[in-house]
mmCIF file of C-alpha atoms and ligand atoms in Angstrom:
data_model
loop_
_atom_site.group_PDB
_atom_site.id
_atom_site.type_symbol
_atom_site.label_atom_id
_atom_site.label_comp_id
_atom_site.label_asym_id
_atom_site.label_seq_id
_atom_site.Cartn_x
_atom_site.Cartn_y
_atom_site.Cartn_z
ATOM 1 C CA UNK A 1 11.511 5.533 5.523
ATOM 2 C CA UNK A 2 12.058 2.123 7.076
ATOM 3 C CA UNK A 3 10.528 -0.037 4.349
ATOM 4 C CA UNK A 4 12.001 -3.295 5.606
ATOM 5 C CA UNK A 5 10.618 -2.541 9.081
ATOM 6 C CA UNK A 6 7.175 -1.918 7.593
ATOM 7 C CA UNK A 7 7.321 -5.198 5.661
ATOM 8 C CA UNK A 8 8.246 -7.014 8.867
ATOM 9 C CA UNK A 9 5.442 -5.306 10.794
ATOM 10 C CA UNK A 10 2.985 -6.340 8.086
ATOM 11 C CA UNK A 11 4.358 -9.885 8.144
ATOM 12 C CA UNK A 12 3.175 -10.269 11.735
ATOM 13 C CA UNK A 13 -0.423 -10.124 10.485
ATOM 14 C CA UNK A 14 -1.312 -13.730 9.709
ATOM 15 C CA UNK A 15 -4.003 -16.391 9.947
ATOM 16 C CA UNK A 16 -1.448 -18.839 11.342
ATOM 17 C CA UNK A 17 0.457 -18.407 14.583
ATOM 18 C CA UNK A 18 4.210 -18.479 14.039
ATOM 19 C CA UNK A 19 3.982 -18.297 10.230
ATOM 20 C CA UNK A 20 2.888 -15.738 7.648
ATOM 21 C CA UNK A 21 -0.227 -17.000 5.855
ATOM 22 C CA UNK A 22 -2.610 -14.359 4.538
ATOM 23 C CA UNK A 23 -5.311 -15.736 2.249
ATOM 24 C CA UNK A 24 -7.788 -13.745 0.180
ATOM 25 C CA UNK A 25 -10.655 -12.082 2.061
ATOM 26 C CA UNK A 26 -9.463 -13.374 5.451
ATOM 27 C CA UNK A 27 -9.540 -11.445 8.748
ATOM 28 C CA UNK A 28 -5.743 -11.107 8.430
ATOM 29 C CA UNK A 29 -6.207 -9.429 5.026
ATOM 30 C CA UNK A 30 -8.617 -6.957 6.619
ATOM 31 C CA UNK A 31 -6.047 -6.114 9.317
ATOM 32 C CA UNK A 32 -3.260 -5.836 6.724
ATOM 33 C CA UNK A 33 -5.398 -3.492 4.610
ATOM 34 C CA UNK A 34 -6.070 -1.376 7.689
ATOM 35 C CA UNK A 35 -2.373 -1.051 8.554
ATOM 36 C CA UNK A 36 -1.349 -0.207 4.974
ATOM 37 C CA UNK A 37 -4.269 2.236 4.608
ATOM 38 C CA UNK A 38 -2.858 4.115 7.607
ATOM 39 C CA UNK A 39 0.530 4.384 5.872
ATOM 40 C CA UNK A 40 -1.171 5.511 2.663
ATOM 41 C CA UNK A 41 -3.024 8.231 4.549
ATOM 42 C CA UNK A 42 0.231 9.376 6.184
ATOM 43 C CA UNK A 43 1.576 9.748 2.627
ATOM 44 C CA UNK A 44 -1.325 12.031 1.783
ATOM 45 C CA UNK A 45 -3.583 9.544 0.009
ATOM 46 C CA UNK A 46 -7.294 8.969 0.376
ATOM 47 C CA UNK A 47 -8.099 5.274 0.767
ATOM 48 C CA UNK A 48 -10.901 2.865 -0.060
ATOM 49 C CA UNK A 49 -11.465 -0.838 -0.621
ATOM 50 C CA UNK A 50 -12.922 -1.769 -4.011
ATOM 51 C CA UNK A 51 -15.590 -4.344 -4.905
ATOM 52 C CA UNK A 52 -12.992 -7.137 -5.144
ATOM 53 C CA UNK A 53 -11.458 -6.340 -1.749
ATOM 54 C CA UNK A 54 -8.393 -4.532 -3.139
ATOM 55 C CA UNK A 55 -7.024 -1.683 -1.046
ATOM 56 C CA UNK A 56 -6.660 1.526 -3.093
ATOM 57 C CA UNK A 57 -4.841 4.707 -2.033
ATOM 58 C CA UNK A 58 -5.155 7.771 -4.266
ATOM 59 C CA UNK A 59 -3.631 11.163 -4.856
ATOM 60 C CA UNK A 60 -5.369 13.391 -7.362
ATOM 61 C CA UNK A 61 -3.618 14.784 -10.441
ATOM 62 C CA UNK A 62 -3.676 18.333 -11.790
ATOM 63 C CA UNK A 63 -5.556 17.379 -14.962
ATOM 64 C CA UNK A 64 -8.863 15.553 -14.492
ATOM 65 C CA UNK A 65 -8.696 14.326 -18.093
ATOM 66 C CA UNK A 66 -5.205 12.825 -17.707
ATOM 67 C CA UNK A 67 -6.355 9.492 -16.257
ATOM 68 C CA UNK A 68 -4.755 7.504 -13.444
ATOM 69 C CA UNK A 69 -1.366 5.839 -13.150
ATOM 70 C CA UNK A 70 -1.665 2.593 -11.189
ATOM 71 C CA UNK A 71 1.112 1.366 -8.896
ATOM 72 C CA UNK A 72 1.222 -1.505 -6.430
ATOM 73 C CA UNK A 73 1.472 -5.226 -5.870
ATOM 74 C CA UNK A 74 -0.352 -7.770 -3.698
ATOM 75 C CA UNK A 75 -0.933 -8.060 0.049
ATOM 76 C CA UNK A 76 -2.054 -11.709 0.129
ATOM 77 C CA UNK A 77 0.573 -14.433 0.602
ATOM 78 C CA UNK A 78 1.281 -18.114 0.119
ATOM 79 C CA UNK A 79 1.335 -20.427 3.168
ATOM 80 C CA UNK A 80 4.345 -19.828 5.442
ATOM 81 C CA UNK A 81 5.416 -16.913 3.278
ATOM 82 C CA UNK A 82 8.224 -14.386 3.444
ATOM 83 C CA UNK A 83 7.692 -10.731 4.317
ATOM 84 C CA UNK A 84 8.499 -9.185 0.917
ATOM 85 C CA UNK A 85 6.780 -11.030 -1.953
ATOM 86 C CA UNK A 86 3.980 -8.566 -2.686
ATOM 87 C CA UNK A 87 4.044 -6.171 0.282
ATOM 88 C CA UNK A 88 7.417 -4.678 -0.719
ATOM 89 C CA UNK A 89 5.919 -3.473 -4.009
ATOM 90 C CA UNK A 90 2.946 -1.887 -2.259
ATOM 91 C CA UNK A 91 5.105 -0.140 0.331
ATOM 92 C CA UNK A 92 7.690 1.054 -2.228
ATOM 93 C CA UNK A 93 4.799 2.615 -4.173
ATOM 94 C CA UNK A 94 3.458 4.316 -1.022
ATOM 95 C CA UNK A 95 6.968 5.625 -0.286
ATOM 96 C CA UNK A 96 7.288 6.913 -3.860
ATOM 97 C CA UNK A 97 4.044 8.860 -3.482
ATOM 98 C CA UNK A 98 5.291 10.300 -0.183
ATOM 99 C CA UNK A 99 8.540 11.268 -1.899
ATOM 100 C CA UNK A 100 6.740 12.974 -4.804
ATOM 101 C CA UNK A 101 4.791 15.048 -2.289
ATOM 102 C CA UNK A 102 7.918 15.848 -0.281
ATOM 103 C CA UNK A 103 9.516 17.151 -3.493
ATOM 104 C CA UNK A 104 6.411 19.164 -4.363
ATOM 105 C CA UNK A 105 6.033 17.368 -7.682
ATOM 106 C CA UNK A 106 2.724 18.072 -9.404
ATOM 107 C CA UNK A 107 1.650 15.282 -11.732
ATOM 108 C CA UNK A 108 -0.923 15.697 -14.491
ATOM 109 C CA UNK A 109 -2.452 12.278 -13.807
ATOM 110 C CA UNK A 110 -3.772 10.856 -10.545
ATOM 111 C CA UNK A 111 -1.832 8.024 -8.894
ATOM 112 C CA UNK A 112 -3.592 5.037 -7.335
ATOM 113 C CA UNK A 113 -1.575 2.585 -5.257
ATOM 114 C CA UNK A 114 -3.131 -0.895 -5.139
ATOM 115 C CA UNK A 115 -2.693 -3.527 -2.486
ATOM 116 C CA UNK A 116 -4.175 -6.406 -4.464
ATOM 117 C CA UNK A 117 -6.335 -8.780 -2.458
ATOM 118 C CA UNK A 118 -5.341 -11.977 -4.251
ATOM 119 C CA UNK A 119 -2.386 -12.752 -6.454
ATOM 120 C CA UNK A 120 -1.213 -16.073 -5.061
ATOM 121 C CA UNK A 121 -4.494 -17.976 -5.303
ATOM 122 C CA UNK A 122 -3.907 -19.680 -1.942
ATOM 123 C CA UNK A 123 -7.543 -19.808 -0.827
ATOM 124 C CA UNK A 124 -9.386 -20.542 -4.093
ATOM 125 C CA UNK A 125 -6.674 -21.984 -6.325
ATOM 126 C CA UNK A 126 -7.358 -19.234 -8.891
ATOM 127 C CA UNK A 127 -4.686 -16.540 -8.981
ATOM 128 C CA UNK A 128 -5.041 -12.810 -9.709
ATOM 129 C CA UNK A 129 -8.585 -12.470 -8.326
ATOM 130 C CA UNK A 130 -7.866 -8.875 -7.296
ATOM 131 C CA UNK A 131 -6.010 -7.730 -10.404
ATOM 132 C CA UNK A 132 -8.420 -9.506 -12.776
ATOM 133 C CA UNK A 133 -11.242 -7.425 -11.288
ATOM 134 C CA UNK A 134 -9.227 -4.248 -11.940
ATOM 135 C CA UNK A 135 -8.478 -5.375 -15.509
ATOM 136 C CA UNK A 136 -12.189 -6.043 -16.060
ATOM 137 C CA UNK A 137 -11.524 -9.718 -16.864
ATOM 138 C CA UNK A 138 -12.969 -11.244 -13.677
ATOM 139 C CA UNK A 139 -15.155 -14.200 -14.689
ATOM 140 C CA UNK A 140 -18.286 -14.247 -12.438
ATOM 141 C CA UNK A 141 -18.248 -18.062 -12.633
ATOM 142 C CA UNK A 142 -15.325 -17.866 -10.179
ATOM 143 C CA UNK A 143 -17.782 -16.817 -7.458
ATOM 144 C CA UNK A 144 -18.956 -20.442 -7.250
ATOM 145 C CA UNK A 145 -15.468 -21.650 -6.206
ATOM 146 C CA UNK A 146 -15.309 -23.058 -2.677
ATOM 147 C CA UNK A 147 -12.345 -22.961 -0.298
ATOM 148 C CA UNK A 148 -11.143 -25.902 1.835
ATOM 149 C CA UNK A 149 -13.931 -25.199 4.355
ATOM 150 C CA UNK A 150 -16.621 -25.076 1.679
ATOM 151 C CA UNK A 151 -16.985 -21.283 1.835
ATOM 152 C CA UNK A 152 -17.890 -19.933 -1.589
ATOM 153 C CA UNK A 153 -15.921 -17.047 -3.016
ATOM 154 C CA UNK A 154 -19.103 -14.997 -3.353
ATOM 155 C CA UNK A 155 -19.829 -15.332 0.390
ATOM 156 C CA UNK A 156 -16.226 -14.772 1.455
ATOM 157 C CA UNK A 157 -16.058 -11.550 -0.563
ATOM 158 C CA UNK A 158 -19.381 -10.330 0.821
ATOM 159 C CA UNK A 159 -18.265 -11.038 4.400
ATOM 160 C CA UNK A 160 -15.039 -9.153 3.656
ATOM 161 C CA UNK A 161 -17.011 -6.061 2.683
ATOM 162 C CA UNK A 162 -16.640 -6.502 -1.075
ATOM 163 C CA UNK A 163 -19.413 -6.477 -3.648
ATOM 164 C CA UNK A 164 -19.736 -9.558 -5.875
ATOM 165 C CA UNK A 165 -22.740 -8.116 -7.728
ATOM 166 C CA UNK A 166 -20.884 -4.883 -8.403
ATOM 167 C CA UNK A 167 -17.528 -6.513 -9.233
ATOM 168 C CA UNK A 168 -17.476 -4.608 -12.542
ATOM 169 C CA UNK A 169 -17.054 -1.368 -10.586
ATOM 170 C CA UNK A 170 -13.500 -2.458 -9.674
ATOM 171 C CA UNK A 171 -12.449 -2.288 -13.362
ATOM 172 C CA UNK A 172 -10.330 0.747 -14.255
ATOM 173 C CA UNK A 173 -11.107 2.198 -17.655
ATOM 174 C CA UNK A 174 -9.186 5.366 -16.732
ATOM 175 C CA UNK A 175 -5.826 3.654 -16.144
ATOM 176 C CA UNK A 176 -2.944 4.925 -18.282
ATOM 177 C CA UNK A 177 -0.426 2.306 -17.121
ATOM 178 C CA UNK A 178 0.498 -0.031 -14.263
ATOM 179 C CA UNK A 179 3.961 -0.097 -12.665
ATOM 180 C CA UNK A 180 4.852 -2.838 -10.214
ATOM 181 C CA UNK A 181 7.901 -3.253 -8.010
ATOM 182 C CA UNK A 182 8.491 -6.845 -6.848
ATOM 183 C CA UNK A 183 11.277 -8.948 -5.421
ATOM 184 C CA UNK A 184 13.034 -10.885 -8.159
ATOM 185 C CA UNK A 185 12.361 -14.315 -6.592
ATOM 186 C CA UNK A 186 15.475 -15.578 -8.350
ATOM 187 C CA UNK A 187 19.270 -15.218 -7.998
ATOM 188 C CA UNK A 188 20.064 -13.348 -11.243
ATOM 189 C CA UNK A 189 20.380 -9.820 -9.792
ATOM 190 C CA UNK A 190 22.349 -11.005 -6.772
ATOM 191 C CA UNK A 191 24.769 -12.866 -9.049
ATOM 192 C CA UNK A 192 25.117 -9.748 -11.226
ATOM 193 C CA UNK A 193 25.776 -7.581 -8.159
ATOM 194 C CA UNK A 194 22.819 -5.390 -9.143
ATOM 195 C CA UNK A 195 20.227 -4.103 -6.660
ATOM 196 C CA UNK A 196 17.529 -3.601 -9.316
ATOM 197 C CA UNK A 197 16.487 -5.036 -12.672
ATOM 198 C CA UNK A 198 14.025 -3.889 -15.307
ATOM 199 C CA UNK A 199 11.594 -6.550 -16.505
ATOM 200 C CA UNK A 200 11.191 -6.906 -20.279
ATOM 201 C CA UNK A 201 8.588 -9.686 -20.373
ATOM 202 C CA UNK A 202 6.885 -12.258 -18.206
ATOM 203 C CA UNK A 203 7.529 -15.784 -19.449
ATOM 204 C CA UNK A 204 4.800 -17.750 -21.161
ATOM 205 C CA UNK A 205 4.130 -21.160 -19.625
ATOM 206 C CA UNK A 206 3.391 -24.603 -20.962
ATOM 207 C CA UNK A 207 2.279 -27.206 -18.489
ATOM 208 C CA UNK A 208 1.467 -30.806 -19.193
ATOM 209 C CA UNK A 209 0.958 -34.095 -17.389
ATOM 210 C CA UNK A 210 2.828 -36.954 -18.974
ATOM 211 C CA UNK A 211 1.764 -40.529 -18.207
ATOM 212 C CA UNK A 212 3.946 -43.525 -19.050
ATOM 213 C CA UNK A 213 2.131 -46.858 -18.971
ATOM 214 C CA UNK A 214 4.137 -50.090 -19.078
ATOM 215 C CA UNK A 215 3.474 -53.258 -17.160
ATOM 216 C CA UNK A 216 3.613 -53.859 -13.432
ATOM 217 C CA UNK A 217 5.294 -56.989 -12.216
ATOM 218 C CA UNK A 218 7.197 -58.685 -9.403
ATOM 219 C CA UNK A 219 10.591 -57.118 -8.700
ATOM 220 C CA UNK A 220 12.090 -60.554 -8.001
ATOM 221 C CA UNK A 221 10.633 -62.761 -10.690
ATOM 222 C CA UNK A 222 10.455 -60.754 -13.916
ATOM 223 C CA UNK A 223 13.874 -60.800 -15.671
ATOM 224 C CA UNK A 224 15.336 -57.436 -16.706
ATOM 225 C CA UNK A 225 14.932 -58.177 -20.409
ATOM 226 C CA UNK A 226 11.213 -58.886 -20.031
ATOM 227 C CA UNK A 227 10.234 -55.652 -18.337
ATOM 228 C CA UNK A 228 8.245 -52.615 -19.484
ATOM 229 C CA UNK A 229 9.200 -50.371 -16.569
ATOM 230 C CA UNK A 230 7.244 -47.098 -16.676
ATOM 231 C CA UNK A 231 9.477 -45.393 -14.095
ATOM 232 C CA UNK A 232 12.592 -46.021 -16.212
ATOM 233 C CA UNK A 233 10.887 -44.313 -19.168
ATOM 234 C CA UNK A 234 9.951 -41.439 -16.903
ATOM 235 C CA UNK A 235 13.536 -41.171 -15.616
ATOM 236 C CA UNK A 236 14.832 -40.815 -19.171
ATOM 237 C CA UNK A 237 12.217 -38.158 -19.821
ATOM 238 C CA UNK A 238 13.189 -36.127 -16.729
ATOM 239 C CA UNK A 239 16.791 -35.935 -17.935
ATOM 240 C CA UNK A 240 15.612 -34.984 -21.435
ATOM 241 C CA UNK A 241 13.659 -32.099 -19.906
ATOM 242 C CA UNK A 242 16.747 -30.871 -18.076
ATOM 243 C CA UNK A 243 18.833 -31.154 -21.247
ATOM 244 C CA UNK A 244 16.248 -29.142 -23.230
ATOM 245 C CA UNK A 245 16.226 -26.383 -20.620
ATOM 246 C CA UNK A 246 20.026 -26.168 -20.608
ATOM 247 C CA UNK A 247 20.276 -26.099 -24.391
ATOM 248 C CA UNK A 248 18.167 -22.976 -24.980
ATOM 249 C CA UNK A 249 19.070 -19.563 -23.460
ATOM 250 C CA UNK A 250 16.237 -18.219 -21.315
ATOM 251 C CA UNK A 251 14.352 -21.524 -21.312
ATOM 252 C CA UNK A 252 13.491 -23.166 -17.993
ATOM 253 C CA UNK A 253 12.028 -26.669 -18.002
ATOM 254 C CA UNK A 254 11.055 -28.595 -14.883
ATOM 255 C CA UNK A 255 9.549 -31.871 -13.780
ATOM 256 C CA UNK A 256 8.310 -30.976 -10.318
ATOM 257 C CA UNK A 257 6.112 -33.933 -9.484
ATOM 258 C CA UNK A 258 6.813 -37.597 -10.082
ATOM 259 C CA UNK A 259 4.709 -40.585 -9.154
ATOM 260 C CA UNK A 260 5.100 -44.286 -9.784
ATOM 261 C CA UNK A 261 2.554 -46.994 -9.114
ATOM 262 C CA UNK A 262 1.864 -49.399 -7.626
ATOM 263 C CA UNK A 263 4.618 -47.767 -5.557
ATOM 264 C CA UNK A 264 5.864 -50.809 -3.673
ATOM 265 C CA UNK A 265 9.561 -51.611 -3.125
ATOM 266 C CA UNK A 266 9.064 -55.079 -4.566
ATOM 267 C CA UNK A 267 6.984 -54.090 -7.618
ATOM 268 C CA UNK A 268 8.019 -52.985 -11.115
ATOM 269 C CA UNK A 269 6.202 -49.676 -11.760
ATOM 270 C CA UNK A 270 3.451 -50.201 -14.313
ATOM 271 C CA UNK A 271 2.552 -46.531 -14.502
ATOM 272 C CA UNK A 272 4.559 -43.367 -13.901
ATOM 273 C CA UNK A 273 3.532 -39.747 -14.246
ATOM 274 C CA UNK A 274 5.487 -36.527 -14.546
ATOM 275 C CA UNK A 275 4.376 -32.924 -14.386
ATOM 276 C CA UNK A 276 6.066 -30.706 -16.941
ATOM 277 C CA UNK A 277 6.541 -26.932 -16.698
ATOM 278 C CA UNK A 278 8.278 -25.055 -19.548
ATOM 279 C CA UNK A 279 8.770 -21.262 -19.580
ATOM 280 C CA UNK A 280 10.320 -18.710 -21.927
ATOM 281 C CA UNK A 281 9.689 -15.033 -22.782
ATOM 282 C CA UNK A 282 9.301 -15.918 -26.501
ATOM 283 C CA UNK A 283 6.184 -18.022 -27.176
ATOM 284 C CA UNK A 284 7.623 -19.513 -30.376
ATOM 285 C CA UNK A 285 10.699 -20.792 -28.515
ATOM 286 C CA UNK A 286 8.550 -22.189 -25.717
ATOM 287 C CA UNK A 287 6.049 -24.008 -27.935
ATOM 288 C CA UNK A 288 8.863 -25.440 -30.068
ATOM 289 C CA UNK A 289 10.609 -26.717 -26.930
ATOM 290 C CA UNK A 290 7.390 -28.293 -25.666
ATOM 291 C CA UNK A 291 6.765 -29.945 -29.034
ATOM 292 C CA UNK A 292 10.311 -31.328 -29.049
ATOM 293 C CA UNK A 293 9.781 -32.753 -25.554
ATOM 294 C CA UNK A 294 6.541 -34.417 -26.655
ATOM 295 C CA UNK A 295 8.441 -36.017 -29.567
ATOM 296 C CA UNK A 296 11.179 -37.086 -27.176
ATOM 297 C CA UNK A 297 8.679 -38.655 -24.739
ATOM 298 C CA UNK A 298 7.074 -40.524 -27.624
ATOM 299 C CA UNK A 299 10.470 -41.832 -28.774
ATOM 300 C CA UNK A 300 11.407 -42.921 -25.241
ATOM 301 C CA UNK A 301 8.098 -44.778 -24.929
ATOM 302 C CA UNK A 302 8.492 -46.459 -28.325
ATOM 303 C CA UNK A 303 11.998 -47.690 -27.492
ATOM 304 C CA UNK A 304 10.758 -49.218 -24.231
ATOM 305 C CA UNK A 305 7.356 -50.463 -25.398
ATOM 306 C CA UNK A 306 5.763 -48.090 -22.914
ATOM 307 C CA UNK A 307 2.641 -46.122 -23.871
ATOM 308 C CA UNK A 308 2.825 -42.335 -23.529
ATOM 309 C CA UNK A 309 -0.113 -40.038 -22.820
ATOM 310 C CA UNK A 310 0.482 -36.273 -23.003
ATOM 311 C CA UNK A 311 -2.208 -34.158 -21.356
ATOM 312 C CA UNK A 312 -1.817 -30.400 -21.929
ATOM 313 C CA UNK A 313 -2.606 -28.479 -18.738
ATOM 314 C CA UNK A 314 -1.669 -24.890 -19.516
ATOM 315 C CA UNK A 315 -0.599 -22.802 -22.481
ATOM 316 C CA UNK A 316 -0.268 -19.228 -21.213
ATOM 317 C CA UNK A 317 1.330 -16.729 -23.593
ATOM 318 C CA UNK A 318 4.213 -14.500 -22.552
ATOM 319 C CA UNK A 319 3.295 -10.987 -21.432
ATOM 320 C CA UNK A 320 5.295 -8.169 -22.959
ATOM 321 C CA UNK A 321 6.083 -5.116 -20.862
ATOM 322 C CA UNK A 322 5.157 -1.819 -22.511
ATOM 323 C CA UNK A 323 8.222 -0.411 -24.361
ATOM 324 C CA UNK A 324 7.590 3.118 -23.117
ATOM 325 C CA UNK A 325 7.317 2.002 -19.485
ATOM 326 C CA UNK A 326 10.398 -0.221 -19.863
ATOM 327 C CA UNK A 327 12.304 2.745 -21.302
ATOM 328 C CA UNK A 328 11.213 5.024 -18.446
ATOM 329 C CA UNK A 329 12.265 2.458 -15.831
ATOM 330 C CA UNK A 330 15.540 1.615 -17.613
ATOM 331 C CA UNK A 331 16.436 5.297 -17.957
ATOM 332 C CA UNK A 332 15.618 5.886 -14.279
ATOM 333 C CA UNK A 333 17.538 2.809 -13.163
ATOM 334 C CA UNK A 334 20.744 3.671 -15.020
ATOM 335 C CA UNK A 335 22.773 0.551 -15.710
ATOM 336 C CA UNK A 336 20.283 -1.914 -14.192
ATOM 337 C CA UNK A 337 20.117 -5.223 -16.066
ATOM 338 C CA UNK A 338 17.106 -6.100 -18.219
ATOM 339 C CA UNK A 339 15.583 -9.491 -17.484
ATOM 340 C CA UNK A 340 12.517 -11.622 -18.115
ATOM 341 C CA UNK A 341 10.351 -12.785 -15.231
ATOM 342 C CA UNK A 342 9.963 -16.523 -14.833
ATOM 343 C CA UNK A 343 7.186 -16.027 -12.286
ATOM 344 C CA UNK A 344 3.706 -14.631 -12.820
ATOM 345 C CA UNK A 345 2.611 -11.333 -11.241
ATOM 346 C CA UNK A 346 -0.434 -9.038 -11.023
ATOM 347 C CA UNK A 347 1.001 -7.307 -14.112
ATOM 348 C CA UNK A 348 0.013 -10.422 -16.118
ATOM 349 C CA UNK A 349 -3.670 -9.823 -15.387
ATOM 350 C CA UNK A 350 -3.468 -6.053 -15.794
ATOM 351 C CA UNK A 351 -1.673 -6.310 -19.161
ATOM 352 C CA UNK A 352 -5.045 -7.340 -20.633
ATOM 353 C CA UNK A 353 -6.298 -3.799 -19.993
ATOM 354 C CA UNK A 354 -3.376 -1.371 -19.913
ATOM 355 C CA UNK A 355 0.373 -0.918 -20.583
ATOM 356 C CA UNK A 356 2.407 -2.520 -17.779
ATOM 357 C CA UNK A 357 5.985 -2.442 -16.540
ATOM 358 C CA UNK A 358 7.894 -4.012 -13.651
ATOM 359 C CA UNK A 359 10.999 -3.306 -11.608
ATOM 360 C CA UNK A 360 12.663 -6.181 -9.748
ATOM 361 C CA UNK A 361 14.497 -5.801 -6.442
ATOM 362 C CA UNK A 362 17.366 -8.153 -5.529
ATOM 363 C CA UNK A 363 16.522 -10.666 -2.777
ATOM 364 C CA UNK A 364 18.995 -12.722 -0.764
ATOM 365 C CA UNK A 365 19.836 -16.029 -2.422
ATOM 366 C CA UNK A 366 16.901 -15.604 -4.787
ATOM 367 C CA UNK A 367 14.742 -17.164 -2.064
ATOM 368 C CA UNK A 368 10.992 -16.500 -2.055
ATOM 369 C CA UNK A 369 7.778 -18.135 -0.844
ATOM 370 C CA UNK A 370 9.636 -18.935 2.384
ATOM 371 C CA UNK A 371 10.198 -17.156 5.707
ATOM 372 C CA UNK A 372 13.893 -16.722 4.765
ATOM 373 C CA UNK A 373 12.992 -14.085 2.123
ATOM 374 C CA UNK A 374 15.258 -11.086 2.679
ATOM 375 C CA UNK A 375 15.753 -7.664 1.085
ATOM 376 C CA UNK A 376 18.272 -4.895 1.863
ATOM 377 C CA UNK A 377 16.922 -1.514 2.973
ATOM 378 C CA UNK A 378 19.277 0.260 0.550
ATOM 379 C CA UNK A 379 17.890 -1.777 -2.370
ATOM 380 C CA UNK A 380 14.315 -0.918 -1.387
ATOM 381 C CA UNK A 381 15.269 2.760 -1.141
ATOM 382 C CA UNK A 382 16.868 2.572 -4.600
ATOM 383 C CA UNK A 383 13.604 1.121 -5.953
ATOM 384 C CA UNK A 384 11.667 4.088 -4.485
ATOM 385 C CA UNK A 385 14.023 6.542 -6.209
ATOM 386 C CA UNK A 386 13.772 4.743 -9.578
ATOM 387 C CA UNK A 387 9.981 4.596 -9.317
ATOM 388 C CA UNK A 388 9.823 8.331 -8.541
ATOM 389 C CA UNK A 389 12.025 9.145 -11.543
ATOM 390 C CA UNK A 390 10.093 6.836 -13.868
ATOM 391 C CA UNK A 391 6.785 8.407 -12.802
ATOM 392 C CA UNK A 392 8.201 11.897 -13.448
ATOM 393 C CA UNK A 393 9.455 10.753 -16.885
ATOM 394 C CA UNK A 394 5.990 9.415 -17.774
ATOM 395 C CA UNK A 395 4.467 12.692 -16.595
ATOM 396 C CA UNK A 396 6.901 14.735 -18.700
ATOM 397 C CA UNK A 397 6.183 12.802 -21.906
ATOM 398 C CA UNK A 398 2.602 11.589 -21.680
HETATM 399 ZN ZN1 ZN B 401 4.263 -11.816 -5.586
#
């Protein structure tokens, strides 16, 4: 099956000419769902769209009491996206179902392949709208969110054919596990020369906004010794963040946004702000690193007579993959490396309701969220084979 070709065909369905942009509950999402539903039906699945707008393809199992194994990923995208982040996982799952049928495999449980309607949060700034509905953790207060055009989520979902009032019906109490295939979005597998990797955990995240407040002044008249330059304090902090990330295996620490004000070439910055993002698969390591960075910021400020304000913005725990699912994937994938995911995925939302596991596929240069995203057909085919074997292993030892 030409999975890369299918991803490219899907990538042509966009809200923006010349770029792939597919927001939640948009006309492009409806067309994407229609195309993928056709492929699901070719693979022998019945299809429907649930109350949250997720596309669901199903094959029944032999035992009605055995529950349903969920597979899939998301079909929405970021702005100017690549063809593989999300769709590859959906289409690998569809191909795995087709392969199971071709091999005449009878499974005890049913298999549902999801094309989640929102993982990226592009339209409403709230990620996992589709998978949260399936996990049963969708907060109805989200329906009041408005997009850039003032369209409320409730109205967008209704227009899309979803059912805000019946959103609870999207929750899956019968799910036995969720398996997701996704591009790695990083360079680790490529550097290891490995087509696939088995995910052990999804990193927890700390985010904070750090504000340094000194004193603004004239760049020409205030002598160097008399300054309280907020940007200089911030610069020291940025390097401390890098040093912390390098010192701890598995830790990534980033200052992605910097501002200085008043922001004139001839003014000493009186205020400077930094965003901070710290991630690690072990929550204790992450929170200790964040606490150490807070202490470091405070010390930098004290040495420079610059005030420091630390505003916590996010403290999301790490998500463990289910040991049994990890074992099934690792066994099926042979010598594939084990790795933690630094990025969030639908599996984060679904882990609240069921055991989850993920398989990563190598992508060129580790590039994602860009049109240059690229995956080899052979790697995608290897992912199909591993998924088929893992599903059979789960069926053999329920
Ligand atoms: Zn994704």
